[in-house]
Coordinates of C-alpha atoms (C1' of nucleotides) in Angstrom, one line a residue:
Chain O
X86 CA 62.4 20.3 -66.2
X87 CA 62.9 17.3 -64.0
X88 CA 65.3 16.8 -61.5
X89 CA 68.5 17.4 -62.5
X90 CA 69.7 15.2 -60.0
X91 CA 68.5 11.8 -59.3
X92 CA 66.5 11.7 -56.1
X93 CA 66.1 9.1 -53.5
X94 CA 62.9 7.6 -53.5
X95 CA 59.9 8.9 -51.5
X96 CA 59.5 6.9 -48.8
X97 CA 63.6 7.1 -48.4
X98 CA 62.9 10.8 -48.3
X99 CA 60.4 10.3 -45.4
X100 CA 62.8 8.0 -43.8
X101 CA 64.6 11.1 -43.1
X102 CA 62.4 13.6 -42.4
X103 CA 61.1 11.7 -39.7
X104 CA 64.7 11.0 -38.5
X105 CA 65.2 14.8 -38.5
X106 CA 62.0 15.4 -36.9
X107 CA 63.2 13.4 -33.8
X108 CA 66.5 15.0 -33.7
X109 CA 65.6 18.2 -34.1
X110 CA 62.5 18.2 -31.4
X111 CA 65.0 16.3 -29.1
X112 CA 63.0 13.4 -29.1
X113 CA 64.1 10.6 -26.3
X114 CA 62.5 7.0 -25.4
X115 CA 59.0 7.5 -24.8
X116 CA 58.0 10.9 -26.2
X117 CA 55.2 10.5 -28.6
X118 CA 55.2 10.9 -32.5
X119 CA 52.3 13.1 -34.2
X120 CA 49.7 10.6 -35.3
X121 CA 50.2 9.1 -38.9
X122 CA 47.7 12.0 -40.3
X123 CA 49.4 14.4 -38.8
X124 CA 52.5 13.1 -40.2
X125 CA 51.4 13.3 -43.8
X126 CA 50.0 16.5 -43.8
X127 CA 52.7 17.9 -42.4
X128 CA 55.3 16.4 -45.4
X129 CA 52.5 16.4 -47.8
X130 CA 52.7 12.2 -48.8
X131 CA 50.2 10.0 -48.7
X132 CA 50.1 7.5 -45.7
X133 CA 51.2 4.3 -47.7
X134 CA 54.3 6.1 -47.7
X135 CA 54.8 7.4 -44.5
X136 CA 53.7 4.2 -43.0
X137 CA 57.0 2.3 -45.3
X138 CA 59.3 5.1 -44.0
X139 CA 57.7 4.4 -40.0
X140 CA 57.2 1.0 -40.5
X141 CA 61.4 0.4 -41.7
X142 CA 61.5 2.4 -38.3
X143 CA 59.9 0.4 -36.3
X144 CA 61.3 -2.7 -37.6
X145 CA 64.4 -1.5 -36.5
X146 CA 63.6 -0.6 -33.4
X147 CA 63.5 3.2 -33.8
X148 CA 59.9 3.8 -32.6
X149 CA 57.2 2.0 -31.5
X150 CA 53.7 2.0 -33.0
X151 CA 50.2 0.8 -31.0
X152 CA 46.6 1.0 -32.3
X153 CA 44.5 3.3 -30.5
X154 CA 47.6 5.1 -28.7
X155 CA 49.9 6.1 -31.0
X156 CA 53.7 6.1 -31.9
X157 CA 56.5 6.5 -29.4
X158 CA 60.5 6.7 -29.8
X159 CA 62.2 3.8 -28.3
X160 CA 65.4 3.5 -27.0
X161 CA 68.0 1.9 -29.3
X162 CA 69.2 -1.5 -28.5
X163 CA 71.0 -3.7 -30.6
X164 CA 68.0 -6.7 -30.3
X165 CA 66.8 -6.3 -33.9
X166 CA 70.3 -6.3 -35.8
X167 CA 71.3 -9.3 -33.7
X168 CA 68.4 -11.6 -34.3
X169 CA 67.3 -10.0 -37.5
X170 CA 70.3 -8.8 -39.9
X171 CA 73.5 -10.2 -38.4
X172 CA 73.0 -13.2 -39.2
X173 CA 71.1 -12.6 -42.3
X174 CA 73.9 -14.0 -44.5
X175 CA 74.0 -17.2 -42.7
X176 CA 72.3 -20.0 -45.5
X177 CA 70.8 -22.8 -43.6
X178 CA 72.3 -25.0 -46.1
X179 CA 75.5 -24.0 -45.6
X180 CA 77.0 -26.4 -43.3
X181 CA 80.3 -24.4 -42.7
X182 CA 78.2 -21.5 -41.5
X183 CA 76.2 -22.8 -39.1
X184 CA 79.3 -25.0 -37.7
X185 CA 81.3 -21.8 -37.5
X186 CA 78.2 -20.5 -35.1
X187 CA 78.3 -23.6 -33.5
X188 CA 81.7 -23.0 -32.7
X189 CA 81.4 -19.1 -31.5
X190 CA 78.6 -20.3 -29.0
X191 CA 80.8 -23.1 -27.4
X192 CA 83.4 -20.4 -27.1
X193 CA 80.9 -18.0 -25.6
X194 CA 79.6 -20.6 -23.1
X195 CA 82.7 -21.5 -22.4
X196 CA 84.2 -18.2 -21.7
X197 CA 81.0 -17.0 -19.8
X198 CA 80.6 -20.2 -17.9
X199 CA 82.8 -19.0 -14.9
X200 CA 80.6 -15.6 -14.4
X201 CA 77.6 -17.4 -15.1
X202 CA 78.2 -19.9 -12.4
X203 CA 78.8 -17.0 -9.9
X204 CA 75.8 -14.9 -11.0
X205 CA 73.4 -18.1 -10.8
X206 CA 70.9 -18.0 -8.0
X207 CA 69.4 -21.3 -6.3
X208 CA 65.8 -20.3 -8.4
X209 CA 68.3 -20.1 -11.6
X210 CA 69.5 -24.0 -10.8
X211 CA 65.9 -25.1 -10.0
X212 CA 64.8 -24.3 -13.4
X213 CA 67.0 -25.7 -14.9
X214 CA 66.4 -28.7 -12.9
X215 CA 62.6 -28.2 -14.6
X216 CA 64.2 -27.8 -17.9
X217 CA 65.7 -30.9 -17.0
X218 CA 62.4 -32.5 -16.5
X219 CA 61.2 -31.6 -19.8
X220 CA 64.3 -32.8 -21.7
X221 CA 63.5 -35.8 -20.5
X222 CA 59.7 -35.9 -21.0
X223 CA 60.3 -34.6 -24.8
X224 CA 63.0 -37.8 -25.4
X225 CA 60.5 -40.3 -23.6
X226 CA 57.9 -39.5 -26.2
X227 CA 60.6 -39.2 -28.7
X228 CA 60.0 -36.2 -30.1
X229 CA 63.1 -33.2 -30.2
X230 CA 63.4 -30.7 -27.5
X231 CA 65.1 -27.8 -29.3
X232 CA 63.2 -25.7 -27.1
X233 CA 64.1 -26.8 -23.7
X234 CA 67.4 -27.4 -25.0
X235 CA 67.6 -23.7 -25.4
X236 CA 65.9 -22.6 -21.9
X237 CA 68.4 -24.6 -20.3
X238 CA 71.1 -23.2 -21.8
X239 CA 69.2 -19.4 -21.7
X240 CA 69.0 -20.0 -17.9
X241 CA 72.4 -20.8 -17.5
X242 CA 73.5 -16.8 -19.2
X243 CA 70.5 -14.9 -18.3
X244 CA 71.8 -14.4 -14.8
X245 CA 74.6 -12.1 -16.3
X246 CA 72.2 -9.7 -17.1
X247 CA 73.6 -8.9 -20.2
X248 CA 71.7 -8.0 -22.7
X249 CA 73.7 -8.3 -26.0
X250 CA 75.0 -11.4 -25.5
X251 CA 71.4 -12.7 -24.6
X252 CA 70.4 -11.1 -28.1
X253 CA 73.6 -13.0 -29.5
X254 CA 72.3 -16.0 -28.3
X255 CA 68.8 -15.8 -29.2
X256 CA 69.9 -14.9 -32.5
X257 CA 72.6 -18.2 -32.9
X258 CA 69.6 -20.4 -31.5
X259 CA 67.1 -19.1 -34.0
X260 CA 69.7 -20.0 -36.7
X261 CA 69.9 -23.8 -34.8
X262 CA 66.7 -24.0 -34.8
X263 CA 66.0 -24.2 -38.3
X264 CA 68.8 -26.4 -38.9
X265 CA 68.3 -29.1 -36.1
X266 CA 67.4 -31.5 -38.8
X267 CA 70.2 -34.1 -38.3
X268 CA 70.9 -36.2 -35.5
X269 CA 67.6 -36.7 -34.9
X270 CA 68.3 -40.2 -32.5
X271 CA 71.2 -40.2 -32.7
X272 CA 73.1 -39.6 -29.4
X273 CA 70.8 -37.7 -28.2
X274 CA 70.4 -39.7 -24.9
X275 CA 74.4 -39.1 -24.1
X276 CA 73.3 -35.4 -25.0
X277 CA 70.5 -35.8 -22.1
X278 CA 73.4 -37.2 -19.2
X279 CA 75.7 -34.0 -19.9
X280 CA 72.9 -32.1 -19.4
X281 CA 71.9 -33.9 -16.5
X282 CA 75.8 -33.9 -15.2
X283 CA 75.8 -30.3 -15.9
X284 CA 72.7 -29.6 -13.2
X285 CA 74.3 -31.9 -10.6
X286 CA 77.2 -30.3 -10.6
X287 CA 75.5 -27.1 -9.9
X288 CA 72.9 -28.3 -7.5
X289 CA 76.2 -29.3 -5.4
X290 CA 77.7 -26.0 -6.2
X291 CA 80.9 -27.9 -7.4
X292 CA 82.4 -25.3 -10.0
X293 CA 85.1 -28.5 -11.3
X294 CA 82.4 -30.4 -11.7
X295 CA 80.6 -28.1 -14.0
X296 CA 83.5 -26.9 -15.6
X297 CA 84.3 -30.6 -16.6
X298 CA 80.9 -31.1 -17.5
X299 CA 80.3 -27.8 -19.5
X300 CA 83.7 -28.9 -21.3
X301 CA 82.3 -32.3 -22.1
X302 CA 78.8 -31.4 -23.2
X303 CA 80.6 -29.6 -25.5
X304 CA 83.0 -31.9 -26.9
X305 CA 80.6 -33.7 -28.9
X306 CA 79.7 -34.0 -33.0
X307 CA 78.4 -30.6 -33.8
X308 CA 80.5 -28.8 -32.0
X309 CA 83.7 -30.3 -32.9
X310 CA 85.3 -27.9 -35.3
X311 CA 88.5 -26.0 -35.1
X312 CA 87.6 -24.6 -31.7
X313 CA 90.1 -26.8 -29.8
X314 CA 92.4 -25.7 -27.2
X315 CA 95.7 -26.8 -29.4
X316 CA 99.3 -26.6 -27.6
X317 CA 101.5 -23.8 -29.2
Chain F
X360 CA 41.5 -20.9 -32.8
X361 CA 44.2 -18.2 -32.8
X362 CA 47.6 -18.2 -31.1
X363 CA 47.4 -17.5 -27.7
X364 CA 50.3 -16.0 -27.7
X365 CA 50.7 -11.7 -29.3
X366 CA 51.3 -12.6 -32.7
X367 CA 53.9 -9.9 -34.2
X368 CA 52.4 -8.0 -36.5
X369 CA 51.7 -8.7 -40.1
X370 CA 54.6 -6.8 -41.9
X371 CA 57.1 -8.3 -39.0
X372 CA 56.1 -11.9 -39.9
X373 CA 56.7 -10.9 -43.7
X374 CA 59.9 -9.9 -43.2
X375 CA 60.7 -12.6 -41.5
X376 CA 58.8 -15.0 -44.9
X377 CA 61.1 -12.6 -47.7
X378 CA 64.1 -13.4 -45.3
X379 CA 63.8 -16.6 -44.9
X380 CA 63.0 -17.1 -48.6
X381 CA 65.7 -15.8 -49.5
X382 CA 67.8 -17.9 -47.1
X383 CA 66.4 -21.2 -48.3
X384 CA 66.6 -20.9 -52.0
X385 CA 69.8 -19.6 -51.7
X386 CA 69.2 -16.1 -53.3
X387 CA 73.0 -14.3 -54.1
X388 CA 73.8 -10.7 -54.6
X389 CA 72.0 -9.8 -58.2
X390 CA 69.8 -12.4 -58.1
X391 CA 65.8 -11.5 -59.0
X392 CA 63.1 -11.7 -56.4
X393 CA 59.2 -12.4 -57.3
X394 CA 57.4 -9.9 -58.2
X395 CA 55.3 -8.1 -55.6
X396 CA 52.0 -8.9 -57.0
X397 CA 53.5 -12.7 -57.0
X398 CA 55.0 -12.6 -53.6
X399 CA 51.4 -11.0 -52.3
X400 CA 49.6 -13.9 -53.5
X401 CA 52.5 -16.6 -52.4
X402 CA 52.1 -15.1 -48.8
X403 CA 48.4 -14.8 -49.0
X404 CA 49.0 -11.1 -48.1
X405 CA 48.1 -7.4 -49.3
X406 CA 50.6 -5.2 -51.0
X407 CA 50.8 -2.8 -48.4
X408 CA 52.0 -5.0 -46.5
X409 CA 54.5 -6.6 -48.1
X410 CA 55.9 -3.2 -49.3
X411 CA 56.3 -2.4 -45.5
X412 CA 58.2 -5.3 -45.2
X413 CA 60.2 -4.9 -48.6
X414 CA 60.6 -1.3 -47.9
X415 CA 62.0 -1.7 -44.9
X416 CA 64.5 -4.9 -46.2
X417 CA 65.5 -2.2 -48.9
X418 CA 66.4 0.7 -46.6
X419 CA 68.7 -2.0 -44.9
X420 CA 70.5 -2.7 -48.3
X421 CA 69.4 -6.2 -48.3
X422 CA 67.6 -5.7 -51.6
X423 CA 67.0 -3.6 -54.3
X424 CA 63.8 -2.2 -56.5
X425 CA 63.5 -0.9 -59.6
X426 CA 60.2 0.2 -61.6
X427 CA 59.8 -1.8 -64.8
X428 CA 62.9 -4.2 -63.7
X429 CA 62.2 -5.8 -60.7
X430 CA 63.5 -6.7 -57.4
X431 CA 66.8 -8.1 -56.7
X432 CA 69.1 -9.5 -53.6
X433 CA 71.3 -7.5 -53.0
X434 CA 75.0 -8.0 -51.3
X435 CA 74.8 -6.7 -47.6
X436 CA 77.0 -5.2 -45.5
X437 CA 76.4 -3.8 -42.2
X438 CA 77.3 -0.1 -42.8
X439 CA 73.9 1.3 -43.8
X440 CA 72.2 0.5 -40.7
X441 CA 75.2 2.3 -38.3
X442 CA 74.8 5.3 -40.9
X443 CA 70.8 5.7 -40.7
X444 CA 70.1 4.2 -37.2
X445 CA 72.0 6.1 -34.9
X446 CA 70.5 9.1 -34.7
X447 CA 70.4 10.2 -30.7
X448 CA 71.8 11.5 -28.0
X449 CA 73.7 8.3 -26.1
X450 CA 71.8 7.8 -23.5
X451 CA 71.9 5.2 -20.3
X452 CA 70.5 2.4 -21.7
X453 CA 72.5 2.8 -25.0
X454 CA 76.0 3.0 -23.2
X455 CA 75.5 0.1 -21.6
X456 CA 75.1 -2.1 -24.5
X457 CA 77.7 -0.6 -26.1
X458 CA 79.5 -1.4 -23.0
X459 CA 77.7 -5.2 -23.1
X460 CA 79.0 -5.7 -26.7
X461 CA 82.7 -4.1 -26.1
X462 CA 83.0 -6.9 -23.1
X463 CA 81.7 -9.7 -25.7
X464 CA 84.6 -8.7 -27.9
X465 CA 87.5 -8.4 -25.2
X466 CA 85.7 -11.9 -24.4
X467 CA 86.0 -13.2 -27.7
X468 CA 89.3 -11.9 -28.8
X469 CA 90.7 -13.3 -25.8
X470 CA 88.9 -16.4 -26.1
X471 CA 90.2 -17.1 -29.8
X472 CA 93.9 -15.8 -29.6
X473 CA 95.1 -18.4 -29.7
X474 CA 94.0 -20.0 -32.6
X475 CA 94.5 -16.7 -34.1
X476 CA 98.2 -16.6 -33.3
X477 CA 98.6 -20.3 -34.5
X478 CA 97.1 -19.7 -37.8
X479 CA 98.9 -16.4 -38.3
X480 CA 101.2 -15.9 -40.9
X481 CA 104.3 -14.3 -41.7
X482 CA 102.6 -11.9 -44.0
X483 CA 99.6 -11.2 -41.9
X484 CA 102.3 -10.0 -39.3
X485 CA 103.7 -7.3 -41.7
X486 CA 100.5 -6.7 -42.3
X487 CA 99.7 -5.8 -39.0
X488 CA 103.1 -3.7 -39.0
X489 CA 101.6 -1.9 -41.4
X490 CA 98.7 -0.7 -40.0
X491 CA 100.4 0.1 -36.7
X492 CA 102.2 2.9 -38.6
X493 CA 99.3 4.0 -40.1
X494 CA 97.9 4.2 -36.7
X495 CA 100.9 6.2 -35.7
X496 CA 100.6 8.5 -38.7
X497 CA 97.1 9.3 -37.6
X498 CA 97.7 10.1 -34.1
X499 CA 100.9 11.9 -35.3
X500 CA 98.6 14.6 -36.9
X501 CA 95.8 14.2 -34.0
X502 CA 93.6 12.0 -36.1
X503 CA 91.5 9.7 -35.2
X504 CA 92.3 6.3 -36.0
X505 CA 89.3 4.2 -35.9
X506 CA 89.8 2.5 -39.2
X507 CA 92.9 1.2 -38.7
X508 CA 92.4 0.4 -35.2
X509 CA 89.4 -2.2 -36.6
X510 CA 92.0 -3.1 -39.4
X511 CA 94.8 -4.1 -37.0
X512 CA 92.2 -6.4 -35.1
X513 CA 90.2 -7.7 -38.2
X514 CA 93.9 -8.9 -39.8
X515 CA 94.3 -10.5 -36.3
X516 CA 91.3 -12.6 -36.5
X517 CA 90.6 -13.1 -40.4
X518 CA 93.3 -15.5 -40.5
X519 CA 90.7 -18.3 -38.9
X520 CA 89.1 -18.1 -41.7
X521 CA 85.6 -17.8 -39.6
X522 CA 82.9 -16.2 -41.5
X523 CA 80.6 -16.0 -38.9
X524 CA 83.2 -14.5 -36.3
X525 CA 84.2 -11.7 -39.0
X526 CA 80.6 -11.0 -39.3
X527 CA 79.6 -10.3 -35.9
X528 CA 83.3 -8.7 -35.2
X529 CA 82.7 -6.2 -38.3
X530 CA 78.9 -5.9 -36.5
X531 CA 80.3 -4.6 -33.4
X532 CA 82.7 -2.4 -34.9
X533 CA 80.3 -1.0 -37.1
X534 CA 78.5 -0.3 -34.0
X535 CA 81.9 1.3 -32.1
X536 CA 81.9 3.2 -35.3
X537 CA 78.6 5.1 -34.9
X538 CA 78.8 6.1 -31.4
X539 CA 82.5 7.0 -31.1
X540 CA 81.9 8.2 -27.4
X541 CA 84.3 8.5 -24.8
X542 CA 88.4 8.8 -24.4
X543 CA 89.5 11.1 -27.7
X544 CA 92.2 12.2 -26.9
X545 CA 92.2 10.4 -23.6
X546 CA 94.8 7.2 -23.8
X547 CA 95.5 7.3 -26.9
X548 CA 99.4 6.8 -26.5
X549 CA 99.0 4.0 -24.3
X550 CA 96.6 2.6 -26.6
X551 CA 99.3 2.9 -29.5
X552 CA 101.7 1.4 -27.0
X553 CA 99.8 -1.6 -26.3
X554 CA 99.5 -2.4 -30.0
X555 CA 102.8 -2.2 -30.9
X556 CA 103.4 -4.9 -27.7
X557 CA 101.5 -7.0 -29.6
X558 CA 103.1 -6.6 -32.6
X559 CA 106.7 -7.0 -31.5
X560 CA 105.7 -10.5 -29.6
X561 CA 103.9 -11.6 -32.6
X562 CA 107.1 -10.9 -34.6
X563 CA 109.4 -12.4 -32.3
X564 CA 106.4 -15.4 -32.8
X565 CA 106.2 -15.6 -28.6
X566 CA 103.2 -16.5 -27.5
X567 CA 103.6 -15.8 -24.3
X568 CA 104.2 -12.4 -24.3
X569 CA 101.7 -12.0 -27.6
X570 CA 99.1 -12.9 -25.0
X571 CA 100.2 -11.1 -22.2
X572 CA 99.9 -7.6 -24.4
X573 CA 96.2 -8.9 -25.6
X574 CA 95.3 -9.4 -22.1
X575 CA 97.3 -5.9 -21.4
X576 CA 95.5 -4.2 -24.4
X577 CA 91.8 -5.4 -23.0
X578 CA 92.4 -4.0 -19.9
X579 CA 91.6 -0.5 -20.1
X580 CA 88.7 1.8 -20.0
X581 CA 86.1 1.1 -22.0
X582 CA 86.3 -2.9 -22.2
X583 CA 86.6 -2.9 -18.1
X584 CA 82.6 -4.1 -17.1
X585 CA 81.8 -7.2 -15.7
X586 CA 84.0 -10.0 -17.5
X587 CA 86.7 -10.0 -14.8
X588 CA 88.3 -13.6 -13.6
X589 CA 86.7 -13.6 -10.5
X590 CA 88.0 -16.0 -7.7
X591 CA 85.5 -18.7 -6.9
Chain L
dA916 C1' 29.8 -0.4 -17.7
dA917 C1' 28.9 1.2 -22.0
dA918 C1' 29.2 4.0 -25.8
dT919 C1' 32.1 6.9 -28.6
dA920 C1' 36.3 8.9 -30.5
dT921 C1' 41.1 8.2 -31.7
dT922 C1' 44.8 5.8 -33.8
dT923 C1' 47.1 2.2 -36.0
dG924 C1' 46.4 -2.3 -38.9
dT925 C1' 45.0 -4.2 -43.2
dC926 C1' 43.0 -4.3 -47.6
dC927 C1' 41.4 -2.6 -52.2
dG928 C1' 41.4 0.2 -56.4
dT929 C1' 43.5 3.3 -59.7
dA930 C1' 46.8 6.2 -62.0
dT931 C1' 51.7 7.2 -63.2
dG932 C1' 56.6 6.5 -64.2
dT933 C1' 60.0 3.4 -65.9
dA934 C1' 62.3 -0.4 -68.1
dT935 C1' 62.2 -4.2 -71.6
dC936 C1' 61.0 -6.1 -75.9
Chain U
dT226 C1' 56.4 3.1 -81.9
dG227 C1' 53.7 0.4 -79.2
dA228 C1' 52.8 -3.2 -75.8
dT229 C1' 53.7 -5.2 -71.6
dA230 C1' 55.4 -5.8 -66.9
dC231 C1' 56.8 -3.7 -62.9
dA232 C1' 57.4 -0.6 -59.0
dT233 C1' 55.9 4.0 -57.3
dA234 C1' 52.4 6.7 -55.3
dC235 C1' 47.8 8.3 -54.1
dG236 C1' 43.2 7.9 -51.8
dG237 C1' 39.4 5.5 -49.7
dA238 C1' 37.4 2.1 -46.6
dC239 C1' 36.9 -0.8 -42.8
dA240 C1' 38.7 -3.6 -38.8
dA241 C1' 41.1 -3.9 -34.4
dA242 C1' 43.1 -2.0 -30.4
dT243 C1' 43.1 1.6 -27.1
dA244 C1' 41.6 5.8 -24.8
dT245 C1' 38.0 8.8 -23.2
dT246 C1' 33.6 10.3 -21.8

DNA sequence: AAATATTTGTCCGTATGTATC
DNA sequence: TGATACATACGGACAAATATT
């Protein structure tokens, strides 16, 4: 007297329902959820359930929940699958992987590097400047500088305004930044002049200059795979 | 003594822990997991919790439950999340990632062509032949051809051997997939047209003109945002 | 400002169904 | 058959964040 049929689980159910729910009230970012008790009473589960079905939600990105206020529906954006699933494949210990994403960002800075230098205001190039600064600091006390290594580079895009390949990025320096283990001293103060050509070049506004520079920062150990500009 | 900084939320962090655990000891498709009661105590954590996070990790295919078995890793693909995600009305905000993450692709196909066209091979071109007619066939009985569309491109690109590139390439077709907007029946035959350009120069193995049609092929509608070749 | 109510966040305990030996 | 291990599901309790009075 079972089901004939094998059913999904519960909370998978749930999952639905709720997805339904929004559909069929013609839910958009920013309308409000029932509250959680409402939520089980109206499907008849208990909340542990509801709250795996609202919390896979959220995580994605589908809603948003906040103590005291409630749930709302978001609007999708591709953040989540970028910097959590996309890349979820991606071993740290496999070198070819993370060279391979190495490889895609040089391309991407690369390609971007003319529209980027357009978009970039004189506040963009100051902070950079800064980021500069704390390169610098962070190699003085010899100590890595992931971080700033990223802002600079962050600053550099962010001017594009675009939001997926910020997420893109984000997403390939999270996967760098828990592989950063080598090259610990190694060249990292001819990393610190291309960064530092890189900024001159802009604080003159000279687009050769950066170009040459972006190309030569580049052009070094870890991203030297098959990326290269062969002749046909 | 806290973090001064929000602290995501406990479920978030513990999908991020089951992730990266996964990552670092290297965890394949059919491989076990911990048990919950195992990983609870490992992450200093409640079961509801974790559950919210595993819950969530198995709605997303990455693993698998089973009462009285266990937990395993499963082998992930990108298709569930497209299928169970997308749920709305496009919206603003929506169409102009998709439109962010249609430019990163024109970006990156054009960016890696020509690696692409060195490392293709004979075969791969009949390959593409191949799905051009199927493309044909399609639009022949007023089909859509989204499948072999992505086919035509993915045999373009998986000859670099890049598993990182075919990963985030299947990402944003999966994507193109679920929304499907725009131009139906709009440009269709000049879409078919500007494959088979690319095509016929690949078989006549000229670059030149292989380019020209990728450039060509790029330049309509829906990949026309912001990632013209601005004068500077 | 301060107290109170609402809502989500987190934890615990218990019972049940299922797979394995 | 029975015993064991595991995930599934329910309910209660309190804490933390927010809104309301």
């Amino acid at each position: 007297m079972k089901n004939l049929k094998k059913e999904d689980k519960l909370y998978i159910q749930t999952f639905r329902e709720i997805r339904s729910y929004i559909i069929r009230n013609g839910l958009k970012g920013g309308d409000p959820l029932p509250t959680e008790a409402a939520m089980c009473q109206m499907l008849g589960i208990s909340r542990n359930v509801l709250r795996e079905a609202m919390k896979s939600m959220e995580l994605m990105g589908m809603i948003q929940a906040c103590p005291g206020r409630g749930t709302i529906v978001k609007e999708f954006n591709l953040d989540f699958i970028f910097q959590n699933v996309l890349f979820f494949t991606v071993g740290e210990e496999e070198e070819k992987s993370i060279k391979e994403m190495f490889g895609i960002r040089k391309m991407l800075e690369l390609s971007y590097m003319r529209q980027a230098y357009l978009a970039l205001t004189d506040d963009d190039i100051r902070q950079m400047r800064v980021c500069m600064q704390n390169i610098q600091e962070k190699w003085d006390e010899h100590k890595l500088f992931h971080a700033e290594d990223k802002a600079f580079h962050m600053t550099l895009f962010k001017s594009l305004s675009n939001g997926v390949l910020t997420s893109l990025m984000e997403a390939i320096w999270a996967v760098d930044d828990g592989f950063q283990i080598e090259e610990k001293e190694k060249h990292m103060d001819s990393t610190i002049a291309k960064h530092e050509a890189i900024v001159i070049a802009l604080e003159a506004r000279d687009y050769e200059a950066f170009a040459k520079a972006m190309e030569n920062h580049f052009a070094s150990g870890k991203y030297l795979n098959n990326n290269t500009y062969e002749e046909y």
